[in-house]
Amino acid sequence: MTGSGVFRLATAVAALCVSSLVMAQDRPWPHAPIHGGADVAGTSLSIDELYQPKSLIGTSPEGYSWSRDGSTVLFLWNDEGASFRDVWSYSPRTGKKVRLTFLGRDSKPEAEQKGIAQAVALGNGRVAFTMGGALHIVSADGAITKVETDKQAIRKLIVSPDGRRLAFIAGNTADSRNRVTLGGVLWVRDVAATADKAATRVAGNDDPKIYIDDYHWSADGKAIAFQQSDDSAMPERDIYYYAKGGLQNNRVIRAFPGEETSKASVGLVDLASGKTQMFERPDPKHHIWGFGLSSDGKRMFVSGSDMQAKEHTIYVYDVASGARETFYQLREPKHLRPDWQVAWAPGDDGLIILTDRDGWLHLYHQRAAGEKPRQITSGEWEIAEFDVDQARGQIYFIANKSYLSDRQIYRVPVAGGAVQQVSGQAAGTHEPVYSPDFRHIADWYSNDATPAELYLIDTAKPAKVAQVTKSPQPGFYKQTWANIGYVEFPSHVDGMNLVARLSLPANYDPARKYPVIVGSVYSDAVRNQWGGRRAHPTWGLDQYFVAQGYIVLNVNVRGSWGQGREHNQTQLHSYGETDINDLESGVRFLVEKGYADPRRVGLWGSSYGGLMTIMSLSKKPGVYAAGIAGAPATNVWHAYPAQMWIMGPHEGPDMPARYEAQSALYQAKGIEDPLMIIHGTRDPVVLYSDTIALAEGMIDREQMFELVTLPGGNHAWASDNLRQARFAFKKMAEFFDRNVKNRK
């Protein structure tokens, strides 16, 4: 990354936007805008048109799964832009894609059915898939048979390495109110079995609070390693709400800081004997971040940490005796991101460890317990995840080596050496799934100008890339979309270099000062992919705002991935403090460089972003003309205990002051500017009752605010259904137009 004040551009018009900014020739603005003329501000589409059952941007291909021999990749897709995904296949050898199921053919798009959730190849042209929690098998001639009909909530299908068995998790129990649990029992069925032959239970029981939530096959297919969670001691909570004409109850198992939490353990089941062996840890309440059986089946590693993610520990067990040794351990008192990953090195020669022990997330090789790890990669960039090509002694990984907003594919020898980029030079985000022999990569790729598509990469010839899908509908190419790029600037508090994603109208005029929307604010919010944050369906809302004459800004706030430990650790015990200072630094930068009208700046975010919104309005009156808080996390006393890695433990001499300082509920007295709150009533993550507590306090203080209640709405309120999303987004647009854009 270069110094502060860098604006990354591609078009000659955009290069003149702000003459005081430095042109970065080595990292251009990621795309030239698609538009019909300089007088066009952006898409002319309404929110209704942007969010319709047949999406203009298409349906992204998901659920990539390779056949055992690497000859075929399966994926889930809808080529007409509807939400119902069917199973498709693609052959790297022939270059042909084939639709294998047609179940979405009779589905009405307005029903918003998701369709098939997962598919795996069984061999001989047969495919197993799940839909609506049920398991189906489609034969080579296209006939579909429903199997395991006595089981529900079937998921996580994995075929054994030898191709003989199919494992899956199912929730086949119900509580006293006849509600199916998602808790899990691990089952295995023979791939060649007929429909009337049921699977065999290999791990788990009927207690819905004790369940299998992850598993891996052994290399020889004779055993399965699994992770089991036990929620028996956790409290249950009734979330009452009115919807559909009556009182409803969303009863959940949910702990608050200081209460009993889940216990996690790892086990190994031998399929021939049915014998199960559990590998105990000193404290079962500590997190498990990964586990894996060695290729020879003789050792098991378990990677975990304490509740506050300050001490990373890797235990290695001798499978025969159950003896445990501490293979690796590192304690960092200010650590707050559990981004670790561990895998066996080729030939079971120790472990490959992804850790930020040098201040940046990089790869290390440790061969024996207690040995100092040998660093494989280094530099002021970070690795997000990796996979080991055991046969060739190489590690493939995803990193932002090219630029913070990118996620490119690289590889490096386990022995160390030059890092090679595999995904080409185009900026953007890659999410790869490797074939078993690592000869091909099924690559989910997107950038700021391009909705996600499936590409195939030949790892022997990385430049040889085939585009498999074309998802956007024809109307997509007729629209003018926002011009998106990246800016860098120093924090106005401590000088730390900050990076932000900036969306400009296609006809940006440097002589004008624009209204600005900061958001949606969140951590890890700066990503070069369509819509920025894949997890939230706000791509169309952002495009709508830009078309209406706003600039949209997203800042990589402290606590985010990608800029190293020094950047993220300043967020420790600092919800609603360091992060909102970073947001203000972004506003100051836009004002200083001439982009923004300082009187017309709004911000919004949901969940943690809602916390930042309310804290910003309270602590920084006048910086923002208005703010919108969706499902706001106003009270960290009601956060998940796992979030203590940022907010700190629930006890100590600085309590309760530390939690109150990070809770918008206790900090809202300073709010003077317009605030809108949007919240769904059945939200189990951030309780609607906390929003009501905030509302009661503001009413007592006679502080004005607007509350938009979504009856039965969940935490991800913008993802529940299109009608609700359109309603909420229209409310937001009207609120910002009234209080920001048209502010007098």
XYZ file of C-alpha atoms in Angstrom:
744
model
C 0.000 0.000 0.000
C 1.145 3.473 -0.737
C 0.935 6.594 1.349
C -2.157 8.500 2.452
C -4.371 10.281 0.009
C -4.117 7.775 -2.832
C -7.123 7.644 -5.168
C -6.986 4.679 -7.538
C -8.448 5.479 -10.948
C -8.772 4.140 -14.480
C -10.617 6.640 -16.621
C -9.316 9.994 -17.765
C -12.445 11.712 -16.500
C -12.120 10.148 -13.054
C -8.439 11.052 -12.886
C -9.438 14.713 -12.821
C -11.868 14.281 -9.925
C -9.555 15.492 -7.195
C -6.405 17.149 -8.452
C -4.675 17.026 -5.073
C -4.661 13.213 -5.004
C -1.786 11.073 -6.207
C -2.324 8.880 -9.270
C -1.357 5.256 -8.575
C -0.306 3.770 -11.915
C 0.572 0.419 -10.366
C -2.919 -0.082 -8.995
C -5.565 1.472 -11.248
C -9.178 2.093 -10.430
C -10.536 -1.439 -10.836
C -12.834 -0.799 -13.758
C -14.047 1.701 -16.267
C -17.737 2.482 -15.711
C -20.325 1.087 -18.087
C -22.424 4.053 -19.109
C -24.082 5.730 -22.046
C -22.968 9.307 -21.532
C -21.367 11.809 -19.170
C -24.769 13.177 -18.168
C -25.812 9.821 -16.682
C -25.463 9.658 -12.886
C -25.999 5.940 -12.599
C -28.668 3.282 -12.830
C -32.159 4.660 -13.274
C -33.694 1.613 -11.623
C -35.930 1.880 -8.580
C -35.500 -0.205 -5.443
C -38.412 -2.349 -6.642
C -36.624 -3.011 -9.927
C -33.265 -3.672 -8.292
C -34.759 -6.208 -5.891
C -37.049 -8.483 -7.878
C -37.527 -12.273 -7.911
C -35.539 -12.599 -11.148
C -32.448 -10.643 -10.239
C -30.820 -8.316 -12.749
C -27.378 -9.388 -11.547
C -28.303 -13.043 -11.862
C -27.914 -15.897 -9.418
C -24.363 -16.543 -8.302
C -23.094 -20.111 -8.802
C -22.492 -21.727 -5.412
C -21.777 -25.079 -3.740
C -18.806 -26.205 -5.835
C -17.959 -29.886 -5.399
C -15.457 -31.996 -7.336
C -15.903 -35.613 -8.314
C -13.410 -37.957 -6.677
C -11.336 -38.288 -9.859
C -11.363 -34.536 -10.548
C -13.036 -34.982 -13.924
C -16.184 -33.018 -13.084
C -17.157 -30.133 -10.876
C -20.740 -29.779 -9.667
C -22.267 -26.419 -8.857
C -25.656 -24.956 -7.936
C -27.023 -22.275 -10.247
C -30.034 -20.699 -11.905
C -29.311 -19.356 -15.377
C -32.428 -17.159 -15.415
C -31.671 -15.119 -12.295
C -34.245 -16.754 -10.005
C -33.367 -17.887 -6.479
C -34.023 -21.621 -7.044
C -30.687 -23.336 -7.716
C -30.501 -26.640 -9.617
C -27.470 -28.913 -10.009
C -25.129 -28.323 -12.936
C -21.881 -30.011 -13.915
C -18.816 -28.915 -15.869
C -16.014 -30.957 -17.410
C -12.595 -29.272 -17.655
C -11.654 -31.793 -20.357
C -14.578 -31.191 -22.714
C -15.435 -27.650 -21.672
C -19.123 -28.556 -21.497
C -21.582 -27.632 -18.768
C -24.729 -29.679 -18.276
C -27.839 -29.090 -16.199
C -28.503 -32.245 -14.183
C -31.753 -31.372 -12.388
C -34.771 -29.338 -13.456
C -36.600 -29.007 -10.147
C -36.710 -25.234 -10.388
C -38.487 -25.359 -13.724
C -41.923 -25.299 -12.086
C -40.944 -23.003 -9.221
C -42.461 -19.530 -9.242
C -39.710 -16.900 -8.820
C -41.855 -14.818 -6.460
C -41.868 -17.751 -4.020
C -38.144 -17.095 -3.451
C -37.365 -20.781 -2.989
C -33.657 -21.478 -2.518
C -33.735 -24.853 -4.215
C -30.931 -27.372 -3.840
C -28.547 -26.707 -0.956
C -25.683 -29.145 -1.663
C -24.693 -31.746 -4.242
C -21.897 -34.338 -4.373
C -20.894 -36.824 -7.078
C -21.335 -40.507 -6.198
C -19.726 -41.940 -9.338
C -21.204 -43.633 -12.414
C -23.133 -40.473 -13.225
C -25.050 -40.474 -9.930
C -25.349 -37.387 -7.733
C -26.633 -36.981 -4.170
C -28.207 -33.685 -3.220
C -30.164 -32.064 -0.405
C -33.256 -29.914 -0.793
C -35.516 -28.767 1.994
C -33.457 -30.838 4.411
C -34.195 -34.082 2.525
C -31.694 -36.322 0.728
C -32.157 -37.245 -2.934
C -30.146 -39.213 -5.476
C -30.295 -38.491 -9.187
C -29.201 -41.302 -11.473
C -27.329 -41.029 -14.749
C -30.632 -41.060 -16.670
C -32.003 -38.128 -14.661
C -34.398 -40.082 -12.439
C -34.572 -38.689 -8.898
C -35.149 -40.851 -5.812
C -35.754 -39.571 -2.311
C -33.837 -41.578 0.307
C -33.477 -41.537 4.118
C -37.080 -40.363 4.396
C -37.141 -40.839 8.171
C -34.507 -38.115 8.654
C -34.773 -34.350 8.541
C -32.451 -31.361 8.234
C -29.891 -33.457 6.310
C -26.737 -31.517 5.475
C -22.979 -31.616 5.022
C -22.675 -34.456 2.538
C -19.138 -35.873 2.145
C -18.167 -38.927 0.101
C -15.386 -41.102 1.527
C -11.970 -40.974 -0.206
C -12.492 -44.483 -1.593
C -15.891 -43.488 -2.991
C -17.744 -46.306 -1.227
C -19.655 -44.390 1.447
C -21.615 -41.180 1.851
C -21.636 -39.458 5.239
C -24.036 -36.735 6.353
C -25.376 -34.968 9.430
C -29.111 -35.032 10.160
C -31.339 -33.605 12.851
C -33.875 -36.365 13.327
C -35.287 -35.461 16.728
C -38.007 -33.070 17.778
C -38.737 -31.244 21.002
C -41.998 -31.248 22.968
C -43.481 -28.798 20.459
C -42.587 -31.080 17.530
C -39.959 -28.706 16.167
C -37.144 -30.393 14.274
C -33.756 -29.675 15.772
C -30.743 -28.792 13.683
C -28.563 -30.641 16.099
C -26.864 -33.463 14.570
C -26.344 -37.118 14.343
C -23.656 -38.425 11.991
C -24.803 -41.091 9.542
C -23.076 -43.178 6.875
C -24.735 -45.029 3.989
C -23.232 -47.167 1.232
C -23.083 -45.309 -2.060
C -24.340 -48.418 -3.863
C -27.251 -48.973 -1.456
C -30.795 -49.045 -2.795
C -33.365 -46.482 -1.700
C -34.882 -48.787 0.925
C -31.547 -49.305 2.671
C -31.117 -46.847 5.539
C -27.899 -45.258 6.743
C -26.049 -46.333 9.867
C -25.699 -43.990 12.825
C -21.989 -43.639 13.651
C -21.877 -40.718 16.118
C -24.281 -38.586 18.114
C -27.498 -39.278 19.985
C -31.076 -38.063 20.236
C -30.334 -35.278 22.715
C -30.853 -32.095 20.648
C -28.388 -30.224 22.865
C -25.535 -32.615 22.108
C -24.758 -32.690 18.417
C -22.141 -33.275 15.732
C -21.360 -30.052 13.917
C -18.351 -30.981 11.771
C -16.432 -34.049 10.593
C -13.650 -35.311 8.275
C -13.029 -38.696 6.678
C -9.751 -40.488 7.335
C -7.487 -40.846 4.289
C -8.323 -44.550 3.937
C -12.065 -44.064 4.404
C -12.193 -46.420 7.387
C -12.764 -43.827 10.131
C -14.294 -40.406 10.676
C -12.992 -37.642 12.932
C -15.749 -35.396 14.260
C -16.393 -32.382 16.450
C -19.196 -32.569 18.983
C -20.818 -29.691 20.844
C -22.689 -29.972 24.123
C -25.114 -27.141 24.915
C -26.729 -28.904 27.886
C -25.649 -26.322 30.451
C -26.568 -23.305 28.351
C -29.718 -21.330 29.205
C -32.779 -21.329 26.958
C -34.519 -18.048 26.228
C -38.017 -17.248 25.041
C -38.153 -14.502 22.424
C -41.819 -13.541 22.305
C -43.154 -11.469 19.434
C -46.407 -10.751 17.637
C -46.710 -11.793 14.001
C -49.247 -13.490 11.742
C -52.100 -12.391 13.983
C -50.867 -13.801 17.248
C -48.179 -14.251 19.862
C -45.176 -16.248 18.679
C -42.193 -17.642 20.554
C -38.722 -18.121 19.103
C -37.166 -20.236 21.869
C -33.389 -20.410 21.545
C -30.384 -21.812 23.364
C -28.436 -18.629 24.004
C -25.772 -17.632 26.506
C -24.734 -14.150 27.620
C -21.226 -13.269 28.880
C -20.598 -14.974 32.220
C -23.180 -17.731 31.659
C -22.515 -21.360 30.881
C -21.389 -21.888 27.302
C -21.097 -24.796 24.911
C -18.551 -27.545 25.528
C -16.663 -28.827 22.503
C -14.840 -32.102 21.980
C -13.248 -34.075 19.161
C -13.742 -37.778 18.553
C -12.815 -40.545 16.152
C -15.107 -43.385 15.154
C -13.845 -46.616 13.569
C -16.505 -47.676 11.075
C -15.717 -51.388 11.143
C -15.992 -51.810 14.906
C -18.200 -48.828 15.721
C -15.756 -47.908 18.493
C -15.548 -44.216 19.332
C -12.582 -42.539 20.993
C -12.810 -39.023 22.431
C -9.798 -36.718 22.721
C -10.198 -34.644 25.857
C -8.856 -31.122 26.334
C -8.003 -29.408 29.656
C -10.972 -27.040 29.294
C -13.859 -28.195 27.072
C -15.322 -24.675 27.059
C -12.364 -23.385 25.076
C -12.942 -22.788 21.391
C -12.004 -25.333 18.746
C -10.798 -23.686 15.534
C -9.837 -26.826 13.651
C -8.963 -30.511 13.916
C -7.476 -33.112 11.608
C -6.345 -36.717 11.419
C -2.919 -37.451 9.956
C -2.874 -39.312 6.627
C -1.552 -42.464 8.313
C -4.342 -42.265 10.903
C -1.945 -42.350 13.845
C -2.221 -38.759 15.129
C -4.892 -36.132 15.606
C -4.396 -32.381 16.026
C -6.875 -30.043 17.700
C -6.367 -26.301 17.285
C -8.093 -24.116 19.865
C -7.914 -21.128 22.145
C -9.224 -19.743 25.387
C -12.573 -17.925 25.415
C -10.926 -14.553 24.756
C -8.739 -15.840 21.884
C -5.591 -14.649 23.615
C -3.815 -18.023 23.748
C -3.619 -20.234 20.687
C -2.859 -23.870 21.496
C -2.466 -26.890 19.226
C -2.656 -30.307 20.875
C -1.517 -33.453 19.073
C -2.869 -36.814 20.234
C -1.550 -40.313 19.727
C -4.598 -42.151 18.408
C -3.574 -45.548 19.770
C -2.988 -44.427 23.369
C -4.929 -41.143 23.519
C -1.831 -39.410 24.934
C -1.839 -35.652 24.432
C 1.088 -33.301 23.892
C 1.131 -29.525 23.531
C 2.532 -29.166 20.039
C 2.304 -25.369 19.699
C 1.292 -22.520 21.980
C 1.469 -18.749 21.762
C -0.108 -16.215 24.081
C -0.666 -12.613 22.955
C -2.509 -10.490 25.570
C -3.913 -8.064 22.981
C -4.916 -10.661 20.413
C -8.520 -10.425 19.216
C -8.991 -12.282 15.897
C -9.098 -16.115 15.773
C -7.942 -16.317 12.153
C -5.739 -19.361 12.770
C -5.751 -22.405 10.521
C -3.817 -25.681 10.810
C -3.224 -28.665 8.488
C -0.893 -31.638 8.323
C 2.260 -31.095 6.287
C 3.004 -33.479 3.377
C 3.973 -36.921 4.623
C 2.598 -36.012 8.084
C 5.881 -34.162 8.653
C 4.496 -31.864 11.334
C 1.923 -29.103 10.856
C 1.381 -26.131 8.590
C 0.146 -23.250 10.754
C -1.474 -19.986 9.705
C -0.790 -17.487 12.488
C -0.023 -13.806 13.033
C 2.874 -14.457 15.421
C 5.062 -11.934 13.506
C 2.266 -9.352 13.343
C 0.809 -10.505 10.014
C -1.097 -13.682 9.163
C 1.437 -15.973 7.475
C 2.310 -19.636 6.973
C 4.699 -21.594 9.185
C 5.938 -25.173 9.231
C 6.540 -26.847 12.587
C 7.830 -30.415 12.460
C 7.852 -31.406 16.155
C 6.276 -30.406 19.453
C 7.889 -27.364 21.028
C 10.045 -26.674 17.985
C 10.276 -23.095 16.737
C 8.067 -22.830 13.630
C 9.846 -22.088 10.354
C 8.239 -19.162 8.542
C 7.255 -19.914 4.935
C 5.742 -16.594 3.833
C 6.287 -13.056 5.076
C 5.469 -9.462 4.275
C 3.025 -6.693 5.124
C 0.039 -8.566 3.731
C -2.141 -11.348 5.117
C -3.317 -14.831 4.249
C -7.001 -15.654 4.721
C -6.936 -19.448 4.225
C -4.870 -22.236 2.682
C -4.951 -25.803 1.327
C -2.047 -28.255 1.084
C -1.248 -30.128 -2.124
C 0.233 -33.148 -0.379
C 1.495 -34.862 -3.541
C 3.490 -31.898 -4.832
C 4.525 -30.345 -1.538
C 2.846 -27.027 -2.267
C 0.516 -24.754 -0.353
C -2.249 -22.872 -2.148
C -3.558 -19.854 -0.308
C -5.797 -16.778 -0.525
C -4.174 -13.459 0.347
C -4.317 -9.701 -0.158
C -0.686 -9.539 -1.305
C -1.661 -7.388 -4.310
C -3.847 -4.948 -2.355
C -5.988 -4.911 0.784
C -9.314 -5.230 -1.051
C -8.165 -8.210 -3.149
C -8.354 -11.935 -2.405
C -6.022 -13.564 -4.940
C -4.912 -17.204 -5.220
C -1.215 -17.963 -4.683
C 0.998 -20.986 -4.124
C 4.330 -21.566 -2.455
C 6.458 -24.692 -1.832
C 6.245 -26.059 1.698
C 10.047 -25.808 1.734
C 9.734 -22.074 1.096
C 10.663 -19.973 -1.883
C 8.998 -17.703 -4.396
C 5.287 -17.024 -4.079
C 3.447 -17.477 -7.395
C 0.116 -15.860 -8.155
C -2.243 -18.409 -9.694
C -5.359 -16.328 -10.249
C -4.026 -13.881 -12.840
C -3.540 -10.154 -12.529
C -7.122 -8.886 -12.525
C -8.138 -7.261 -9.252
C -10.986 -8.824 -7.324
C -12.036 -11.625 -5.005
C -11.452 -15.350 -5.564
C -13.000 -18.168 -3.529
C -11.434 -21.402 -4.809
C -12.382 -25.057 -4.469
C -9.511 -27.325 -5.542
C -9.896 -30.607 -7.379
C -8.610 -33.613 -5.372
C -5.435 -33.744 -7.466
C -5.007 -29.929 -7.442
C -4.901 -29.891 -11.253
C -7.879 -27.551 -11.494
C -9.547 -24.871 -9.424
C -13.261 -24.131 -9.411
C -13.073 -20.407 -8.783
C -15.873 -18.149 -7.536
C -14.672 -14.784 -8.852
C -16.110 -11.290 -8.676
C -14.924 -7.702 -8.684
C -16.513 -4.315 -8.122
C -17.840 -4.237 -11.693
C -18.695 -7.909 -12.175
C -21.210 -10.123 -10.340
C -19.880 -13.521 -9.293
C -19.235 -16.247 -11.866
C -17.697 -19.707 -11.921
C -14.307 -19.940 -13.624
C -12.006 -22.941 -14.101
C -8.253 -22.488 -13.624
C -5.684 -25.000 -14.892
C -2.995 -24.969 -12.175
C -0.339 -26.175 -14.638
C -1.158 -23.207 -16.878
C -2.602 -20.519 -14.580
C -3.210 -18.195 -17.501
C -5.588 -20.790 -18.950
C -8.922 -19.761 -17.442
C -12.369 -20.791 -18.667
C -15.531 -18.901 -17.750
C -18.264 -21.437 -17.028
C -21.306 -19.306 -16.167
C -22.779 -16.022 -17.304
C -25.217 -14.963 -14.616
C -26.332 -11.325 -15.137
C -29.509 -10.894 -17.134
C -29.415 -8.853 -20.379
C -30.716 -5.733 -18.679
C -27.658 -5.617 -16.445
C -25.456 -4.535 -19.329
C -27.790 -1.696 -20.275
C -27.431 0.050 -16.939
C -24.894 2.561 -15.717
C -23.342 1.379 -12.493
C -21.327 3.260 -9.884
C -17.630 3.947 -10.431
C -15.900 2.175 -7.538
C -12.332 2.442 -6.269
C -10.194 2.836 -3.154
C -8.707 5.659 -1.127
C -6.101 5.690 1.631
C -5.756 8.254 4.395
C -4.313 8.554 7.910
C -6.361 8.274 11.074
C -6.926 11.751 12.466
C -6.342 10.291 15.954
C -3.140 8.218 15.726
C -2.014 8.433 12.078
C -2.644 4.738 11.297
C -3.047 4.188 7.550
C -6.682 3.450 6.699
C -8.217 2.120 3.483
C -11.737 2.699 2.220
C -13.927 1.628 -0.693
C -15.444 4.625 -2.458
C -18.434 4.548 -4.823
C -18.878 7.581 -7.077
C -21.601 8.545 -9.544
C -20.562 7.696 -13.100
C -20.723 11.400 -14.014
C -18.853 12.587 -10.924
C -18.243 16.353 -11.087
C -15.174 17.550 -9.103
C -16.707 21.024 -8.885
C -19.574 19.691 -6.765
C -19.647 18.681 -3.115
C -21.769 15.576 -2.719
C -23.909 14.174 0.064
C -22.248 11.075 1.522
C -23.467 7.845 3.063
C -20.919 6.067 5.224
C -21.835 2.398 5.240
C -23.060 -0.031 5.693
C -20.412 0.147 8.391
C -18.928 -3.088 9.704
C -15.586 -4.804 10.182
C -14.025 -6.519 7.135
C -16.158 -4.228 4.952
C -13.595 -3.351 2.255
C -13.625 -6.006 -0.471
C -13.228 -5.807 -4.238
C -16.296 -7.820 -5.231
C -19.734 -7.015 -6.505
C -21.661 -5.300 -3.730
C -18.637 -5.114 -1.412
C -19.937 -7.290 1.410
C -21.164 -10.594 0.003
C -23.019 -11.503 3.195
C -25.431 -8.569 2.902
C -27.799 -7.905 -0.034
C -27.128 -4.155 -0.078
C -25.506 -4.061 -3.530
C -28.644 -2.591 -5.088
C -29.233 -0.116 -2.275
C -25.692 1.232 -2.670
C -26.169 1.526 -6.434
C -29.489 3.298 -5.867
C -27.922 5.820 -3.498
C -25.093 6.586 -5.922
C -27.576 7.030 -8.770
C -29.485 9.495 -6.596
C -26.381 11.630 -6.241
C -24.744 10.283 -3.101
C -21.182 9.092 -2.587
C -20.940 5.831 -0.615
C -17.920 5.196 1.653
C -16.848 1.970 3.419
C -13.853 2.113 5.793
C -11.697 -0.846 6.886
C -12.100 -0.048 10.594
C -9.813 -1.344 13.354
C -10.413 -4.947 14.258
C -10.698 -5.856 10.566
C -8.684 -8.465 8.718
C -5.902 -7.635 6.314
C -3.761 -4.844 7.761
C -1.882 -6.715 10.459
C -1.924 -6.992 14.205
C -0.981 -3.367 14.882
C -4.031 -2.247 12.944
C -6.577 -4.624 14.480
C -5.379 -4.819 18.088
C -6.172 -1.170 18.768
C -9.808 -2.314 18.757
C -9.332 -4.276 22.003
C -11.966 -3.227 24.592
C -12.984 -0.542 22.118
C -16.383 -1.200 20.604
C -17.726 2.220 19.689
C -14.448 4.100 20.193
C -11.480 3.391 17.893
C -13.778 2.079 15.148
C -15.962 5.183 15.028
C -12.845 7.365 15.017
C -11.817 5.546 11.830
C -15.215 6.300 10.303
C -14.813 9.957 11.178
C -11.339 9.931 9.615
C -12.951 8.825 6.365
C -15.459 11.671 6.536
C -12.712 14.179 7.278
C -10.724 12.899 4.297
C -13.649 13.291 1.884
C -14.344 16.798 3.175
C -10.679 17.829 3.003
C -10.263 16.544 -0.560
C -13.408 18.220 -1.804
C -15.710 15.257 -2.302
C -18.188 15.810 0.490
C -20.540 18.483 1.706
C -19.745 18.360 5.453
C -23.340 19.241 6.356
C -24.767 16.307 4.391
C -23.165 13.117 5.685
C -25.208 10.140 6.846
C -24.145 6.737 8.125
C -25.748 3.387 8.696
C -25.005 -0.180 9.657
C -26.626 -3.260 11.086
C -25.767 -5.403 14.132
C -22.234 -4.288 15.088
C -22.701 -1.631 12.419
C -25.800 -0.461 14.299
C -23.672 -0.160 17.439
C -21.181 2.026 15.555
C -24.002 4.143 14.124
C -25.572 4.950 17.488
C -22.178 5.500 19.144
C -21.171 7.862 16.329
C -24.329 9.945 16.637
C -23.919 10.094 20.410
C -20.205 10.819 20.662
C -19.762 12.879 17.514
C -22.762 15.200 17.261
C -22.713 17.283 14.115
C -20.355 15.029 12.169
C -23.350 13.177 10.723
C -26.620 14.715 9.624
C -28.441 11.448 10.375
C -27.937 7.752 11.009
C -29.786 4.462 10.572
C -29.121 1.561 12.963
C -30.359 -1.852 11.861
C -30.695 -4.559 14.526
C -28.294 -2.505 16.668
C -26.087 -4.325 19.181
C -26.778 -1.783 21.900
C -25.864 -3.869 24.957
C -22.682 -5.987 25.013
C -23.907 -7.619 28.231
C -26.173 -9.530 25.829
C -23.522 -10.316 23.213
C -22.345 -13.826 22.463
C -19.654 -14.884 24.967
C -17.284 -15.491 22.040
C -17.192 -11.734 21.428
C -15.260 -11.322 24.642
C -12.107 -11.501 22.526
C -12.855 -7.833 21.700
C -14.921 -6.491 24.593
C -13.003 -8.352 27.286
C -14.120 -10.715 30.069
C -17.357 -10.273 31.977
C -15.496 -9.581 35.204
C -12.598 -7.513 36.499
C -11.858 -4.319 38.446
C -12.861 -2.149 35.469
C -16.359 -3.621 35.356
C -19.161 -2.709 34.759
C -17.634 0.503 33.373
C -15.819 -1.320 30.534
C -18.984 -2.955 29.188
C -21.075 0.184 29.647
C -18.491 2.197 27.709
C -18.903 -0.233 24.778
C -22.722 -0.385 24.944
C -24.754 2.134 22.967
C -27.587 1.631 25.468
C -25.523 3.492 28.079
C -23.953 5.999 25.680
C -26.988 7.322 23.810
C -27.478 10.477 25.868
C -25.521 12.581 23.392
C -27.722 11.839 20.384
C -29.005 15.067 18.854
C -29.188 14.239 15.155
C -31.961 12.212 13.479
C -31.843 8.469 14.160
C -33.832 5.645 12.605
C -33.784 2.136 14.107
C -34.823 -0.912 12.050
C -35.261 -4.195 13.919
C -36.961 -7.554 13.457
C -38.919 -8.802 16.451
C -37.756 -12.467 16.414
C -34.032 -11.626 16.265
C -32.116 -14.167 18.440
C -28.700 -12.538 17.917
C -29.442 -8.969 18.980
C -32.589 -8.920 21.063
C -35.461 -6.657 20.050
C -35.981 -6.054 23.763
C -32.620 -4.243 23.813
C -33.902 -1.877 21.144
C -36.973 -1.278 23.293
C -34.731 -0.561 26.295
C -32.860 2.008 24.196
C -36.154 3.484 23.001
C -37.457 3.807 26.569
C -34.334 5.674 27.618
C -34.525 8.047 24.672
C -38.203 8.712 25.329
C -37.432 9.476 28.976
C -34.803 11.970 27.786
C -37.195 13.284 25.096
C -34.732 12.460 22.333
C -36.432 12.142 18.966
C -35.989 8.963 16.882
C -37.882 6.806 14.391
C -38.486 3.087 14.931
C -39.233 0.707 12.049
C -40.424 -2.633 13.442
C -40.345 -5.698 11.207
C -42.829 -8.246 12.668
C -41.170 -11.643 12.748
C -38.035 -10.250 11.145
C -34.777 -12.052 11.848
C -31.312 -10.662 12.564
C -30.469 -10.583 8.855
C -33.618 -8.568 8.239
C -32.620 -7.587 4.691
C -32.329 -11.269 3.723
C -35.628 -12.628 5.074
C -37.595 -11.919 1.900
C -37.685 -9.354 -0.908
C -40.884 -7.658 0.264
C -39.391 -6.885 3.649
C -36.085 -5.800 2.118
C -37.788 -3.453 -0.335
C -39.929 -1.965 2.428
C -36.942 -1.349 4.720
C -34.712 -0.001 1.945
C -37.419 2.436 0.836
C -37.778 3.659 4.420
C -34.010 4.164 4.552
C -33.909 6.027 1.240
C -36.711 8.368 2.285
C -35.051 8.998 5.657
C -31.659 9.845 4.144
C -33.199 12.013 1.420
C -35.152 13.962 4.026
C -32.376 14.376 6.576
C -29.171 14.259 4.510
C -29.539 14.896 0.783
C -32.220 17.598 1.072
C -30.996 19.062 4.323
C -31.333 22.853 4.320
